[in-house]
Amino acid sequence: MLTVNGYKQRVCSGLSRREALQVGGAGLFGLSLPGVLAAEEAVGTFGNAKAKSVIFLFLFGGPSQLESFDMKPEAPSAIRGPFMPIHSRTPGLQISEHLKRTANISDKICVIRTMTHPHNDHNACHYIQTGHKWTRSAADGGDVNARSTDWPAMGSVVEYLSRKAPDAHERSLPDYIYLPNKLGALQGLERTGQHAGWLGSAYDAFATNIRKRNSADNPYFRDCNDEELDFRIHGLATTKALTLDRLNKRSSLLKQFDQANKSFHNDQVYDNYDRIQQRALSLVTSKKMRSAFDIKQESAAMRDRYGRHLFGQSALMGRRMVEAGARFVTVCWDAPDGFSWDSHRSAHYLEKYLLPGFDQTYTALITDLDERGLLDETLIVTIGEMGRTPKGTSSWGRGHWSHCFPCLLAGAGIRGGVLHGTSDAHAAYPVENPVSPEDLAKTIYWSLGIDPDLFLTDQEDRPIPIIESGKPLKQLFG
């Protein structure tokens, strides 16, 4: 019989995931120990929400506004870029000739052309995913790896509040999921902004782990086979692998842990332990969870529709996640090499891979959700961490430019066929209606029925606003 001794370390969200796994063996995804998932009095609800779920399409690297949704055909030749504009279904919106499918459904999309912030390097991924300015400074995007002192990602806040909700034990999936990898994984990094930070690692995203073939491979630029696209969670229990006896042993271990550590936790933490334990056990044995992560259940035609490249299949998996009930799903187009949305060198990859790949997948996602009756309850947010410099190079690469760049919103009652904000003649700065990352974050929280002025407590029990400034863009919703 195993016995667990008292464990003395404590933070506001309980033990770290590593500590929990050390103490609790398999750990049931790190969701089973009361010190990790201590549920306090609920401070946020998901009632009166515009959206049941958010799909956050994160185009890491910085897509060019001038080659996508804020083209300036009347600008000088050094500014306007190599691509021709085409008309869309949105009055006044001309977009790239390589986004023909998106042009045909623009009546379902709100295009914000005036996202802006001063953090002009890739660590702006922290700002975009959290709604908070980065707490560190580093030239040229150095010091990229996440720390426990960073602000929590929006998805982590959603996960935190979901676990505190009265129906937490009934939810069959984690509520913050990251696809197809943690941001930076294909470069051997753990980029800032995607984690729970000071909220506690127990609220990190549940991330899948799709690998490259080799160091030179770019799975976003090519078709991927089924062996590569195995989104199933390795080690997730199957009916055969997890017997009732094994579950009983794990439950017994948890009870011992509970008794050994009760003196280190207040009564409020333990009030809701039973439902947290129930949720953990339901996740580890969930047939629905195993099924949701099995992309092979989709038809060949549907998978072709999204595109067999990594972004396409990850977006299809994102649809499967919200269909199964997850609240916040990030689908990332990462940068496994130097030829991605961080397009310093040439427009060639934009023309051949990036824009066509996005065009196919984005329109497939919106159309598919609409056909399934899910678009009205799913907010789709599409954004990079910045845009590109107005003046291009001779080969039409562009540098970093965070002062004016686009964001697309669709679904969940968003008014389609709408342009929000106007940039100057070179798409360099907002002229009217600038939108900050704080504004966007508050809009996302508000759409989910979370009070955008909510306060959480940090590790020192100080009340901290989930977003410090800004206001939700309620006028973009019908």
Coordinates of C-alpha atoms in Angstrom, one line a residue, residues 50 99 123 213 233-234 277 345 364 368 385 469:
K50 CA -22.7 35.5 -27.4
L99 CA -7.7 35.2 -51.1
N123 CA 7.3 38.5 -28.1
R213 CA 10.0 14.9 -40.3
I233 CA -3.3 12.0 -26.8
H234 CA -0.7 9.4 -26.2
Q277 CA -12.1 14.5 -8.6
R345 CA 12.8 37.8 -47.5
A364 CA -13.7 25.8 -45.0
D368 CA -18.4 24.0 -42.1
E385 CA 1.1 39.3 -33.3
S469 CA -7.6 48.7 -19.7

